[in-house]
Short mmCIF file of C-alpha atoms in Angstrom, two decimals:
data_model
loop_
_atom_site.label_atom_id
_atom_site.label_comp_id
_atom_site.label_asym_id
_atom_site.label_seq_id
_atom_site.Cartn_x
_atom_site.Cartn_y
_atom_site.Cartn_z
CA MET A 1 13.27 2.41 19.16
CA ARG A 2 11.76 -0.92 20.14
CA MET A 3 9.58 -2.68 17.65
CA VAL A 4 6.19 -4.04 18.97
CA TRP A 5 5.99 -7.77 17.65
CA ILE A 6 2.87 -9.25 16.96
CA LEU A 7 2.16 -12.79 18.28
CA ALA A 8 -0.99 -13.46 15.99
CA SER A 9 -0.56 -16.25 13.12
CA PHE A 10 -2.06 -15.90 9.69
CA ALA A 11 -2.82 -19.49 9.35
CA THR A 12 -4.96 -19.53 12.42
CA ALA A 13 -6.90 -16.49 11.27
CA ALA A 14 -7.12 -17.42 7.93
CA SER A 15 -8.60 -20.83 8.97
CA ALA A 16 -10.90 -19.03 11.01
CA ALA A 17 -12.12 -16.91 8.31
CA MET A 18 -12.55 -19.79 5.88
CA SER A 19 -14.95 -21.20 8.69
CA GLN A 20 -17.23 -18.44 8.18
CA ASP A 21 -17.58 -18.54 4.53
CA ALA A 22 -20.26 -20.98 4.38
CA ALA A 23 -22.21 -19.23 7.21
CA LYS A 24 -22.22 -15.86 5.47
CA PRO A 25 -22.80 -14.44 2.43
CA LEU A 26 -19.85 -14.04 0.01
CA GLN A 27 -18.06 -10.53 0.56
CA THR A 28 -15.71 -8.32 -1.11
CA PRO A 29 -12.60 -7.49 0.90
CA ALA A 30 -14.12 -3.78 0.40
CA GLU A 31 -17.24 -4.69 1.99
CA VAL A 32 -15.27 -6.33 4.96
CA VAL A 33 -13.50 -3.30 5.72
CA ALA A 34 -16.47 -1.10 5.36
CA ALA A 35 -18.24 -3.20 7.87
CA ALA A 36 -15.43 -3.19 10.70
CA PRO A 37 -16.49 -2.01 13.84
CA ALA A 38 -14.84 1.03 15.18
CA SER A 39 -13.07 -0.90 17.96
CA GLU A 40 -10.79 -2.56 15.31
CA TRP A 41 -9.40 0.77 13.91
CA ARG A 42 -6.45 2.28 15.15
CA ALA A 43 -5.76 6.28 14.94
CA ILE A 44 -2.81 7.39 13.40
CA ASP A 45 -0.52 9.83 15.40
CA PRO A 46 -0.71 13.17 14.03
CA GLN A 47 3.09 13.57 14.57
CA ASP A 48 3.72 10.69 12.14
CA LEU A 49 1.59 12.52 9.36
CA LEU A 50 3.56 14.41 6.63
CA VAL A 51 1.49 16.93 4.58
CA ILE A 52 2.59 18.24 1.40
CA ASP A 53 0.58 21.13 -0.18
CA PHE A 54 1.29 21.85 -3.72
CA SER A 55 1.49 25.38 -5.21
CA GLY A 56 -1.14 24.49 -8.05
CA GLY A 57 -3.27 23.00 -5.53
CA GLY A 58 -3.87 19.40 -4.02
CA ARG A 59 -2.47 17.88 -1.05
CA THR A 60 -0.72 14.54 -0.43
CA VAL A 61 -0.45 12.87 3.10
CA ILE A 62 2.10 10.42 3.89
CA GLN A 63 2.14 8.20 7.02
CA LEU A 64 5.82 7.99 8.37
CA ALA A 65 7.28 4.78 9.77
CA PRO A 66 9.62 5.52 12.75
CA ALA A 67 9.54 2.31 13.96
CA PHE A 68 11.44 0.95 10.92
CA ALA A 69 13.83 4.00 10.00
CA PRO A 70 13.90 6.12 13.24
CA VAL A 71 16.94 8.30 12.02
CA HIS A 72 15.81 9.29 8.89
CA VAL A 73 12.17 9.86 9.83
CA ALA A 74 13.68 12.34 12.53
CA ASN A 75 15.62 13.91 9.70
CA ILE A 76 12.28 14.07 7.76
CA LYS A 77 10.36 15.84 10.70
CA ALA A 78 13.25 18.27 11.63
CA LEU A 79 13.42 19.26 7.83
CA ALA A 80 9.78 19.93 7.69
CA ARG A 81 9.71 21.93 10.97
CA ALA A 82 12.58 23.92 10.07
CA GLY A 83 10.76 24.90 6.70
CA TYR A 84 13.64 23.04 4.49
CA TRP A 85 11.52 22.57 1.62
CA ALA A 86 9.37 26.00 1.90
CA THR A 87 11.20 27.51 -1.17
CA GLY A 88 12.18 26.03 -4.24
CA ALA A 89 11.52 22.46 -3.84
CA ALA A 90 9.14 20.58 -6.42
CA ILE A 91 8.50 17.28 -8.28
CA TYR A 92 11.16 17.16 -10.60
CA ARG A 93 11.02 13.55 -11.52
CA VAL A 94 8.19 11.60 -12.62
CA GLN A 95 9.56 8.05 -14.21
CA ASP A 96 6.71 6.07 -15.87
CA ASN A 97 5.93 2.91 -13.79
CA TYR A 98 8.57 3.64 -11.29
CA VAL A 99 8.85 6.75 -8.93
CA THR A 100 7.59 10.22 -8.45
CA GLN A 101 10.51 12.09 -7.02
CA TRP A 102 10.65 15.61 -5.15
CA GLY A 103 12.90 17.89 -3.11
CA LEU A 104 15.30 20.63 -4.12
CA ASN A 105 17.22 18.41 -6.66
CA GLU A 106 20.87 19.58 -7.15
CA THR A 107 20.31 22.93 -5.18
CA GLU A 108 22.94 23.24 -2.37
CA ARG A 109 21.05 24.51 0.83
CA ALA A 110 22.56 23.92 4.51
CA LEU A 111 20.66 21.27 6.46
CA PRO A 112 19.05 22.43 9.64
CA PRO A 113 20.10 21.84 13.37
CA GLY A 114 19.72 18.38 14.39
CA VAL A 115 19.57 16.89 10.88
CA VAL A 116 21.98 13.65 10.76
CA LYS A 117 23.84 14.29 7.39
CA LEU A 118 24.96 10.66 7.22
CA PRO A 119 22.07 8.23 8.84
CA PRO A 120 22.81 4.58 9.65
CA HIS A 121 21.46 2.05 6.89
CA GLU A 122 18.02 1.76 7.84
CA TYR A 123 17.28 -0.71 4.41
CA TRP A 124 16.04 -2.97 6.90
CA LEU A 125 15.53 -3.72 10.51
CA ASP A 126 17.76 -6.43 12.32
CA ARG A 127 15.40 -8.79 14.10
CA GLN A 128 15.33 -8.86 17.98
CA PRO A 129 16.63 -11.87 19.55
CA GLY A 130 13.96 -14.08 20.80
CA GLY A 131 11.36 -11.84 18.95
CA ALA A 132 8.23 -13.32 17.62
CA ALA A 133 7.52 -13.49 13.96
CA PRO A 134 5.37 -11.03 12.17
CA LEU A 135 1.70 -11.95 11.25
CA ALA A 136 2.82 -14.30 8.27
CA LEU A 137 1.33 -14.87 4.60
CA LYS A 138 1.29 -18.25 3.56
CA GLY A 139 4.15 -19.26 1.00
CA ALA A 140 7.31 -17.64 0.06
CA ASP A 141 7.87 -13.99 -1.03
CA ALA A 142 9.24 -13.58 -4.28
CA TYR A 143 12.19 -11.50 -2.74
CA THR A 144 12.67 -13.05 0.40
CA PRO A 145 11.77 -16.37 2.37
CA ALA A 146 8.66 -14.85 3.86
CA ALA A 147 6.56 -11.80 4.12
CA GLY A 148 3.82 -10.70 6.40
CA PHE A 149 2.76 -7.69 8.59
CA LEU A 150 4.30 -6.03 11.59
CA GLY A 151 3.07 -3.06 13.70
CA ASN A 152 0.23 -2.60 10.76
CA TRP A 153 2.71 -2.38 8.11
CA PRO A 154 3.72 -4.88 5.62
CA VAL A 155 7.24 -6.51 6.11
CA ALA A 156 9.59 -8.99 3.88
CA TYR A 157 11.97 -10.75 6.17
CA ASP A 158 14.25 -13.65 6.85
CA ALA A 159 15.73 -15.04 9.84
CA LYS A 160 17.89 -12.34 10.73
CA ALA A 161 16.33 -9.48 9.44
CA LEU A 162 13.18 -7.48 7.63
CA SER A 163 12.10 -4.36 5.93
CA ILE A 164 9.33 -2.81 4.30
CA PRO A 165 8.80 -3.66 0.76
CA HIS A 166 9.05 -1.38 -2.02
CA CYS A 167 4.83 -1.40 -2.81
CA TYR A 168 2.70 1.29 -4.60
CA GLY A 169 2.28 4.39 -2.73
CA TYR A 170 5.31 3.72 -0.37
CA VAL A 171 7.88 6.49 -0.03
CA GLY A 172 12.00 6.00 0.02
CA VAL A 173 14.76 8.09 0.88
CA ALA A 174 16.49 9.24 -2.26
CA ARG A 175 20.10 8.75 -2.17
CA ASP A 176 23.63 8.56 -4.28
CA LEU A 177 26.16 5.65 -4.03
CA ALA A 178 27.12 4.32 -0.89
CA PRO A 179 28.36 5.33 1.70
CA ASP A 180 25.59 7.88 1.16
CA THR A 181 22.52 6.80 2.82
CA GLY A 182 20.18 10.10 1.93
CA THR A 183 19.31 12.64 4.44
CA GLY A 184 15.32 12.42 3.89
CA GLY A 185 15.90 15.79 1.74
CA GLU A 186 15.09 13.80 -1.26
CA LEU A 187 11.89 11.26 -1.32
CA TYR A 188 10.22 9.25 -3.90
CA ALA A 189 6.98 7.72 -4.02
CA VAL A 190 6.44 4.37 -5.92
CA ILE A 191 3.91 5.08 -8.59
CA GLY A 192 4.31 1.56 -10.74
CA HIS A 193 4.63 -1.72 -10.47
CA ALA A 194 6.38 -2.74 -7.28
CA PRO A 195 10.17 -2.25 -7.76
CA ARG A 196 10.86 -4.83 -4.96
CA GLN A 197 14.98 -5.34 -6.27
CA LEU A 198 14.97 -1.82 -4.45
CA ASP A 199 14.44 -3.51 -0.92
CA ARG A 200 17.02 -3.75 1.51
CA ASN A 201 18.81 -1.02 -0.84
CA ILE A 202 17.07 2.10 0.35
CA ALA A 203 15.27 3.31 3.36
CA ILE A 204 11.47 3.25 3.33
CA VAL A 205 10.09 5.44 5.40
CA GLY A 206 6.19 5.96 5.03
CA ARG A 207 3.45 5.41 2.58
CA VAL A 208 0.88 7.79 0.98
CA VAL A 209 -2.36 7.85 2.53
CA ALA A 210 -4.28 10.34 0.87
CA GLY A 211 -3.75 12.43 -2.34
CA MET A 212 -1.56 9.86 -4.47
CA GLU A 213 -3.13 11.23 -7.56
CA HIS A 214 -0.93 14.24 -6.76
CA LEU A 215 2.10 12.17 -7.46
CA SER A 216 1.11 9.32 -9.84
CA ALA A 217 -0.87 11.55 -12.43
CA ARG A 218 1.81 13.81 -13.08
CA PRO A 219 3.07 14.33 -16.86
CA ARG A 220 5.99 11.86 -17.34
CA GLY A 221 9.48 13.46 -17.76
CA GLN A 222 11.43 12.94 -20.89
CA GLY A 223 14.78 13.19 -19.75
CA ALA A 224 16.99 10.46 -18.35
CA LEU A 225 15.36 8.43 -15.31
CA GLY A 226 12.11 10.62 -15.80
CA ILE A 227 13.64 13.83 -14.75
CA TYR A 228 11.94 17.22 -16.25
CA GLU A 229 14.37 18.41 -18.81
CA ASN A 230 12.82 21.69 -18.68
CA ARG A 231 12.82 23.12 -15.27
CA ALA A 232 9.81 25.02 -16.06
CA SER A 233 8.10 21.80 -16.01
CA ASP A 234 8.84 21.09 -12.39
CA ILE A 235 5.85 20.97 -10.03
CA PRO A 236 6.66 23.60 -7.02
CA ILE A 237 5.84 22.56 -3.52
CA ALA A 238 4.00 25.31 -1.54
CA SER A 239 4.62 23.64 1.90
CA VAL A 240 5.61 20.36 3.51
CA ARG A 241 4.50 20.14 7.35
CA LEU A 242 3.58 17.61 10.01
CA ALA A 243 -0.38 17.08 10.76
CA ALA A 244 0.24 17.79 14.45
CA ASP A 245 1.82 21.38 13.44
CA LEU A 246 -1.35 22.42 11.67
CA PRO A 247 -4.24 24.44 12.80
CA ALA A 248 -6.87 21.75 14.21
CA ALA A 249 -9.32 22.95 11.57
CA ASP A 250 -6.98 21.98 9.08
CA ARG A 251 -5.38 18.90 10.40
CA PRO A 252 -6.10 15.47 8.50
CA ALA A 253 -6.66 12.57 10.63
CA PHE A 254 -6.64 8.91 9.48
CA GLU A 255 -6.92 5.59 11.21
CA MET A 256 -5.77 2.07 10.01
CA LEU A 257 -7.46 -1.46 10.53
CA ASP A 258 -5.46 -3.19 13.43
CA GLN A 259 -4.06 -6.45 11.62
CA ALA A 260 -4.77 -8.09 14.66
CA SER A 261 -8.48 -7.74 14.30
CA PRO A 262 -11.30 -10.70 13.24
CA SER A 263 -12.10 -7.92 10.24
CA PHE A 264 -8.16 -7.81 8.98
CA ALA A 265 -8.15 -11.49 9.03
CA ARG A 266 -11.05 -11.92 6.99
CA TYR A 267 -10.02 -9.03 4.55
CA LEU A 268 -6.55 -10.94 4.16
CA HIS A 269 -8.39 -14.02 3.59
CA LEU A 270 -10.50 -12.77 0.68
CA ARG A 271 -7.55 -11.04 -0.77
CA ALA A 272 -6.43 -14.54 -1.10
CA ASN A 273 -9.16 -16.33 -2.28
CA ARG A 274 -11.89 -13.88 -3.78
CA LYS A 275 -14.95 -15.58 -5.14
CA ASP A 276 -17.93 -13.22 -5.18
CA ALA A 277 -20.23 -12.23 -7.84
CA PHE A 278 -17.36 -10.95 -10.31
CA TYR A 279 -14.52 -13.67 -9.00
CA GLU A 280 -15.02 -17.08 -10.60
CA ARG A 281 -11.37 -18.46 -9.94
CA PRO A 282 -9.75 -17.62 -6.73
CA ALA A 283 -6.08 -17.04 -6.83
CA GLY A 284 -5.41 -19.01 -3.93
CA GLY A 285 -2.80 -16.85 -2.54
CA VAL A 286 -1.85 -12.98 -2.51
CA ASP A 287 1.59 -11.10 -2.83
CA ILE A 288 2.34 -8.80 0.19
CA CYS A 289 1.88 -5.60 -2.12
CA ASN A 290 -1.59 -6.68 -3.62
CA ALA A 291 -2.75 -6.73 0.35
CA PRO A 292 -2.38 -3.15 1.44
CA ILE A 293 -3.44 -2.17 5.09
CA PRO A 294 -6.95 -0.56 4.76
CA VAL A 295 -6.48 2.99 5.95
CA ARG A 296 -9.31 5.85 6.18
CA LYS A 297 -10.10 9.38 7.07
CA LYS A 298 -10.97 9.21 10.69
CA ALA A 299 -14.42 10.61 11.53
CA PRO A 300 -14.48 13.98 13.38
#
């Protein structure tokens, strides 16, 4: 799948945002996002929204990232449409300050037709020759030479490759030791401080855009790695479907702020240089995981 490269420069956008500070009242990042005009928001394709409904109530919605992990995402969509998680799937691991994991655990179940059992290593994306750089944050990333935004996703990158980082709320594919890469049948979401050491070692396939509390606020497992020792503690999943396959009345809809928009430039500037009624000392910089792409429910 061909990646759409962003030609904008964070340095230029940030400079423009800084020049507005003297002319505008001090704002918070949330105020900038709230004031962003409708023209700066981009609808998320319902084909890329994975909807998880829990048996005890509650719904979590995950935006998938097919441009970064096309085979794994295709597997996840095929698994959802085949009802792979319809019976027996559950949250069975909640490790404090780390991840919540769900799926069928060690249950053996045949994979539906079309699911690739051993996907390629989609832990990072090889850079296209001659491709333009992403919208870059200033300064080096702690785990890669640079970080920024590409296609409205955060990326960490070097001269040859890039990957989506393991930020809070981001969803990865659980796997065994190499050569296993994980089919997508077992997934996890980051619920603690970003475990960036996992970058480029596990495929990130999406991010939670709604219902994070149904993953992060679960009882912690007392077994090794946060696995529930008593299987009666597992949290059953009622269904996993794509938003595009739901009835229109039940279909969640979301949109994200365009990273090329003036509002995003100002939002990013304020994330790094917060100085409003509460903040007295601006940080002067921001970590890639502390500048999440704004996502909101789409108005009917």
